[in-house]
């Protein structure tokens, strides 16, 4: 088999494993925490870039796959937090706030009794 087919199969298997791990984490762990979405995004970018800066070629090692998986999980969590905030803002704009109507004549007629 050509090397690109083997690489494609590895990538496909890696994608399935990461998606399954993310969904399990989302159900049991990530739904309970609501951190700031930008902290999660910054952490994801730091995890993506730092190993490559320290040791070039790190991403081709088995540990590099783990780091890439952690990045993908953090990035998917960021997208979920971003969408949840967007939906919350959209729903809060549609809420109708009922305010009492001002009744100015009530003060004028307070002293008069019929």
N, CA and C of each residue as an Amber inpcrd file, in Angstrom:
protein
   342
   0.8390000  -1.1830000   0.0000000   0.0000000   0.0000000   0.0000000
   0.8820000   1.2440000   0.0000000   0.4350000   2.2720000  -0.7010000
   1.2080000   3.5260000  -0.6830000   1.1900000   4.1630000   0.7060000
   2.1960000   4.9750000   0.9600000   2.3140000   5.5860000   2.2880000
   1.1870000   6.5770000   2.5570000   0.6470000   7.2260000   1.5280000
  -0.4250000   8.1830000   1.7580000  -1.7130000   7.4960000   2.1900000
  -1.9200000   6.2680000   1.7750000  -3.1050000   5.5130000   2.2060000
  -2.9740000   5.1620000   3.6810000  -1.7920000   4.7440000   4.0850000
  -1.5600000   4.4080000   5.4920000  -1.7270000   5.6560000   6.3580000
  -1.1820000   6.7790000   5.8830000  -1.3260000   8.0330000   6.6250000
  -2.7970000   8.4320000   6.7240000  -3.5500000   8.2750000   5.6450000
  -4.9750000   8.5940000   5.6570000  -5.7530000   7.7180000   6.6220000
  -5.4090000   6.4250000   6.6840000  -6.0870000   5.5260000   7.6190000
  -5.7570000   5.8890000   9.0630000  -4.4940000   6.2610000   9.3050000
  -4.1160000   6.7060000  10.6550000  -4.8890000   7.9630000  11.0460000
  -4.9960000   8.8840000  10.1150000  -5.7220000  10.1260000  10.3750000
  -7.2000000   9.8570000  10.6320000  -7.7920000   8.9600000   9.8720000
  -9.1920000   8.6110000  10.0670000  -9.4160000   7.9520000  11.4270000
  -8.5440000   7.0310000  11.8040000  -8.6450000   6.3740000  13.1060000
  -8.4520000   7.3880000  14.2350000  -7.4770000   8.2890000  14.0640000
  -7.2340000   9.3370000  15.0590000  -8.4720000  10.2150000  15.2230000
  -9.1110000  10.5800000  14.1150000 -10.3070000  11.4220000  14.1650000
 -11.4340000  10.7310000  14.9140000 -11.6640000   9.4590000  14.6250000
 -12.7200000   8.7290000  15.3270000 -12.4590000   8.6470000  16.8190000
 -11.2320000   8.3550000  17.1870000 -10.8910000   8.2400000  18.6070000
 -11.0910000   9.5740000  19.3190000 -10.6410000  10.6620000  18.7050000
 -10.7630000  11.9830000  19.3360000 -12.2290000  12.3840000  19.4620000
 -13.0330000  12.1360000  18.4490000 -14.4590000  12.4930000  18.5110000
 -15.1650000  11.6770000  19.5950000 -14.8620000  10.4050000  19.7040000
 -15.4780000   9.5660000  20.7370000 -15.0640000  10.0470000  22.1290000
 -13.7720000  10.3220000  22.3160000 -13.2980000  10.8130000  23.6210000
 -13.9450000  12.1480000  23.9480000 -14.0600000  13.0380000  22.9690000
 -14.6820000  14.3410000  23.2170000 -16.1440000  14.1900000  23.6230000
 -16.8760000  13.3400000  22.9400000 -18.2960000  13.1670000  23.2790000
 -18.4700000  12.5860000  24.6780000 -17.6230000  11.6400000  25.0660000
 -17.7050000  11.0840000  26.4170000 -17.3540000  12.1530000  27.4540000
 -16.2940000  12.9190000  27.1880000 -15.9230000  13.9990000  28.1040000
 -17.0170000  15.0550000  28.1850000 -17.6360000  15.3520000  27.0730000
 -18.6910000  16.3630000  27.0520000 -19.8730000  15.9380000  27.9120000
 -20.2390000  14.6790000  27.8320000 -21.3910000  14.1970000  28.6000000
 -21.1050000  14.2070000  30.0920000 -19.9450000  13.7140000  30.4920000
 -19.6750000  13.5050000  31.9090000 -18.8950000  14.6210000  32.5870000
 -18.1260000  15.4260000  31.8520000 -17.2320000  16.3650000  32.5070000
 -17.3810000  17.8050000  32.0220000 -17.3730000  18.0170000  30.7290000
 -17.3020000  19.3770000  30.2060000 -18.5890000  20.1710000  30.3970000
 -19.7200000  19.5050000  30.4430000 -20.9890000  20.2100000  30.6510000
 -21.0890000  20.8140000  32.0480000 -20.3350000  20.2930000  32.9950000
 -20.4060000  20.7700000  34.3790000 -19.5850000  22.0310000  34.5970000
 -18.6290000  22.2990000  33.7140000 -17.7680000  23.4650000  33.8560000
 -18.0950000  24.4800000  32.7760000 -18.1690000  25.7320000  33.1590000
 -18.4030000  26.8210000  32.2150000 -17.3280000  27.8950000  32.3900000
 -16.0860000  27.5920000  32.0040000 -15.0410000  28.6150000  32.1210000
 -15.1800000  29.6520000  31.0110000 -14.3700000  30.6700000  31.0850000
 -14.3470000  31.6740000  30.0320000 -13.8620000  31.0210000  28.7390000
 -14.5920000  31.2490000  27.6640000 -14.2700000  30.5800000  26.4010000
 -12.9230000  31.0210000  25.8490000 -12.5040000  32.2470000  26.1380000
 -11.2350000  32.7320000  25.6000000 -10.0470000  32.1060000  26.3220000
 -10.2090000  31.7250000  27.5740000  -9.1450000  31.0040000  28.2830000
  -8.9450000  29.6330000  27.6490000 -10.0380000  28.9670000  27.3210000
  -9.9540000  27.6590000  26.6720000  -9.2960000  27.8000000  25.2950000
  -9.6450000  28.8490000  24.5690000  -9.0530000  29.0650000  23.2480000
  -7.5510000  29.3350000  23.3520000  -7.1540000  30.1710000  24.3030000
  -5.7300000  30.4750000  24.4870000  -4.9580000  29.2210000  24.8870000
  -5.5420000  28.4170000  25.7520000  -4.9060000  27.1690000  26.1670000
  -4.7510000  26.2210000  24.9780000  -5.7580000  26.1510000  24.1260000
  -5.6880000  25.2910000  22.9390000  -4.5760000  25.7530000  21.9960000
  -4.4850000  27.0440000  21.7590000  -3.4400000  27.5670000  20.8750000
  -2.0630000  27.3310000  21.4770000  -1.9350000  27.4990000  22.7910000
  -0.6490000  27.2610000  23.4490000  -0.2460000  25.7940000  23.3330000
  -1.2010000  24.8980000  23.5020000  -0.8960000  23.4660000  23.3960000
  -0.5360000  23.0960000  21.9580000  -1.1270000  23.7770000  20.9900000
  -0.8160000  23.4860000  19.5900000   0.5770000  23.9740000  19.2010000
   0.9620000  25.1550000  19.6510000   2.1990000  25.7660000  19.1670000
   3.4340000  25.4620000  20.0070000   3.2900000  25.2870000  21.3000000
   4.4520000  25.1440000  22.1780000   5.3170000  23.9230000  21.8590000
   4.7750000  22.7190000  21.7040000   5.6560000  21.5740000  21.4290000
   6.4610000  21.7120000  20.1320000   5.8680000  22.3150000  19.1200000
   6.5860000  22.4890000  17.8550000   7.7170000  23.5010000  17.9860000
   7.5390000  24.4980000  18.8590000   8.5960000  25.4820000  19.0810000
   9.7540000  24.8740000  19.8660000   9.4230000  24.0350000  20.8280000
  10.4640000  23.4460000  21.6710000  11.2620000  22.4060000  20.8890000
  10.5600000  21.5100000  20.2050000  11.2390000  20.4310000  19.4750000
  10.5730000  20.2620000  18.1040000  11.2090000  20.7660000  17.0510000
  10.6190000  20.5880000  15.7080000  10.4930000  19.1020000  15.3610000
   9.4170000  18.7510000  14.6900000   9.1740000  17.3600000  14.3260000
   8.4940000  16.5690000  15.4190000   8.0680000  17.2500000  16.4760000
   7.4290000  16.5810000  17.6170000   6.0840000  15.9880000  17.2350000
   5.3940000  16.6050000  16.2870000   4.0380000  16.1700000  15.9500000
   4.0000000  14.8140000  15.2510000   5.1220000  14.3040000  14.7640000
   5.1320000  12.9980000  14.1150000   5.3410000  11.8570000  15.1130000
   5.5890000  12.1680000  16.3650000   5.7860000  11.1370000  17.3800000
   4.4350000  10.7220000  17.9560000   4.3600000   9.5690000  18.6230000
   3.0860000   9.1690000  19.2430000   2.5940000  10.1730000  20.2950000
   3.5180000  10.7850000  21.0230000   3.1130000  11.8090000  21.9920000
   2.5580000  13.0390000  21.2810000   3.0200000  13.2770000  20.0800000
   2.4950000  14.3840000  19.2780000   1.0340000  14.1850000  18.9200000
   0.6500000  12.9240000  18.7050000  -0.7660000  12.6390000  18.4410000
  -1.6210000  12.9470000  19.6680000  -1.1040000  12.6590000  20.8450000
  -1.8420000  12.9580000  22.0860000  -2.0120000  14.4600000  22.2370000
  -0.9450000  15.2230000  21.9910000  -1.0200000  16.6820000  22.0880000
  -2.0090000  17.2270000  21.0590000  -1.9880000  16.6900000  19.8550000
  -2.9400000  17.1250000  18.8270000  -4.3720000  16.7870000  19.2370000
  -4.5620000  15.6360000  19.8420000  -5.8890000  15.2570000  20.3230000
  -6.3910000  16.1870000  21.4090000  -5.5100000  16.5710000  22.3280000
  -5.8920000  17.5150000  23.3880000  -6.2650000  18.8620000  22.7720000
  -5.5000000  19.2920000  21.7640000  -5.8340000  20.5390000  21.0810000
  -7.2180000  20.4640000  20.4480000  -7.5020000  19.3780000  19.7580000
  -8.8060000  19.2460000  19.0910000  -9.9340000  19.2410000  20.1140000
  -9.7440000  18.5550000  21.2380000 -10.7710000  18.5180000  22.2830000
 -10.9990000  19.9110000  22.8530000  -9.9240000  20.6520000  23.1380000
 -10.0820000  22.0110000  23.6650000 -10.7340000  22.9310000  22.6360000
 -10.3820000  22.7730000  21.3750000 -10.9730000  23.6160000  20.3450000
 -12.4630000  23.3170000  20.1660000 -12.8370000  22.0510000  20.2050000
 -14.2620000  21.7090000  20.1190000 -15.0310000  22.2340000  21.3310000
 -14.3980000  22.1990000  22.5060000 -15.0290000  22.7420000  23.7140000
 -15.2190000  24.2460000  23.5650000 -14.2210000  24.9370000  23.0060000
 -14.3360000  26.3760000  22.7570000 -15.5120000  26.6630000  21.8320000
 -15.6620000  25.8760000  20.7770000 -16.7670000  26.0920000  19.8370000
 -18.1090000  25.8790000  20.5300000 -18.2030000  24.8590000  21.3780000
 -19.4460000  24.6330000  22.1240000 -19.7550000  25.7960000  23.0550000
 -18.7470000  26.2950000  23.7710000 -18.9630000  27.4360000  24.6750000
 -19.3530000  28.6730000  23.8880000 -18.7310000  28.8850000  22.7540000
 -19.0350000  30.0390000  21.9200000 -20.4780000  29.9840000  21.4240000
 -20.9070000  28.8210000  20.9600000 -22.2840000  28.6740000  20.4790000
 -23.2950000  28.8080000  21.6110000 -22.9690000  28.3070000  22.7860000
 -23.8860000  28.4270000  23.9240000 -24.0690000  29.8880000  24.3110000
 -22.9840000  30.6620000  24.3060000 -23.1020000  32.0870000  24.6130000
 -23.9070000  32.8160000  23.5470000 -23.6900000  32.4650000  22.2950000
 -24.4120000  33.1090000  21.2050000 -25.9070000  32.8200000  21.2840000
 -26.2570000  31.5860000  21.6050000 -27.6700000  31.2270000  21.7230000
 -28.3050000  31.9250000  22.9200000 -27.5620000  32.0270000  24.0320000
 -28.0860000  32.7000000  25.2180000 -28.3430000  34.1780000  24.9360000
 -27.4390000  34.8340000  24.2180000 -27.6180000  36.2460000  23.8770000
 -28.8050000  36.4070000  22.9330000 -28.9300000  35.5020000  21.9770000
 -30.0350000  35.5820000  21.0160000 -31.3730000  35.4010000  21.7250000
 -31.4500000  34.4710000  22.6700000 -32.6970000  34.2400000  23.3940000
 -33.0150000  35.3750000  24.3530000 -32.0050000  36.0170000  24.9150000
 -32.2780000  37.1060000  25.8500000 -32.7930000  38.3450000  25.1220000
 -32.4660000  38.5090000  23.8420000 -32.9860000  39.6420000  23.0850000
 -34.4700000  39.4750000  22.7970000 -34.9400000  38.2510000  22.7010000
 -36.3370000  37.9960000  22.3570000 -37.2550000  37.9870000  23.5690000
 -36.7030000  38.0810000  24.7590000 -37.5460000  38.0640000  25.9470000
 -38.3220000  39.3800000  26.0480000 -39.5870000  39.2710000  26.3920000
 -40.4290000  40.4470000  26.5580000 -40.4580000  40.7850000  28.0350000
 -40.0720000  42.0120000  28.3410000 -40.0970000  42.4670000  29.7290000
 -41.3500000  43.2970000  29.9290000 -42.1830000  42.8510000  30.8340000
 -43.4330000  43.5560000  31.1050000 -43.1570000  44.6030000  32.1740000
 -43.4170000  45.8560000  31.8230000 -43.1950000  46.9540000  32.7530000
 -44.5440000  47.6010000  33.0650000 -44.7290000  48.0020000  34.3000000
 -46.0000000  48.6510000  34.6270000 -46.0900000  50.0340000  33.9690000
 -47.2960000  50.3780000  33.5780000 -47.5150000  51.6680000  32.9360000
 -47.5810000  52.7510000  34.0020000 -46.9530000  53.8620000  33.7210000
 -46.9820000  54.9840000  34.6690000 -48.3840000  55.5770000  34.6970000
 -48.8520000  55.9110000  35.8940000 -50.1920000  56.4720000  36.0600000
 -50.0610000  57.8270000  36.7660000 -49.8820000  58.8820000  35.9970000
 -49.6260000  60.1910000  36.6030000 -50.8270000  60.7810000  37.3390000
 -52.0380000  60.4400000  36.9680000 -53.2220000  61.0050000  37.6070000
 -53.4400000  60.4600000  39.0160000 -52.8030000  59.4010000  39.3650000
 -52.9850000  58.8050000  40.6740000 -52.5320000  59.7670000  41.7750000
 -51.4430000  60.4890000  41.5510000 -50.9380000  61.4160000  42.5600000
 -51.8510000  62.6320000  42.6440000 -52.3720000  63.1180000  41.5240000
 -53.2510000  64.2860000  41.5160000 -54.5540000  64.0010000  42.2630000
 -55.0890000  62.8360000  42.0770000 -56.3940000  62.5090000  42.6590000
 -56.2820000  61.8700000  44.0320000 -55.1370000  61.8440000  44.6180000
 -54.9690000  61.1550000  45.8920000 -55.7290000  61.8520000  47.0190000
 -55.7190000  63.1460000  47.0130000 -56.3730000  63.8790000  48.0960000
 -57.8850000  63.9410000  47.9350000 -58.3990000  63.8050000  46.7410000
 -59.8460000  63.8900000  46.4870000 -60.5070000  62.5660000  46.7870000
 -61.5930000  62.6640000  47.4860000 -62.3790000  61.4570000  47.7410000
 -63.7820000  61.7200000  47.2320000 -64.3420000  60.7620000  46.5560000
 -65.6860000  60.9310000  45.9770000 -66.7510000  60.7960000  46.9900000
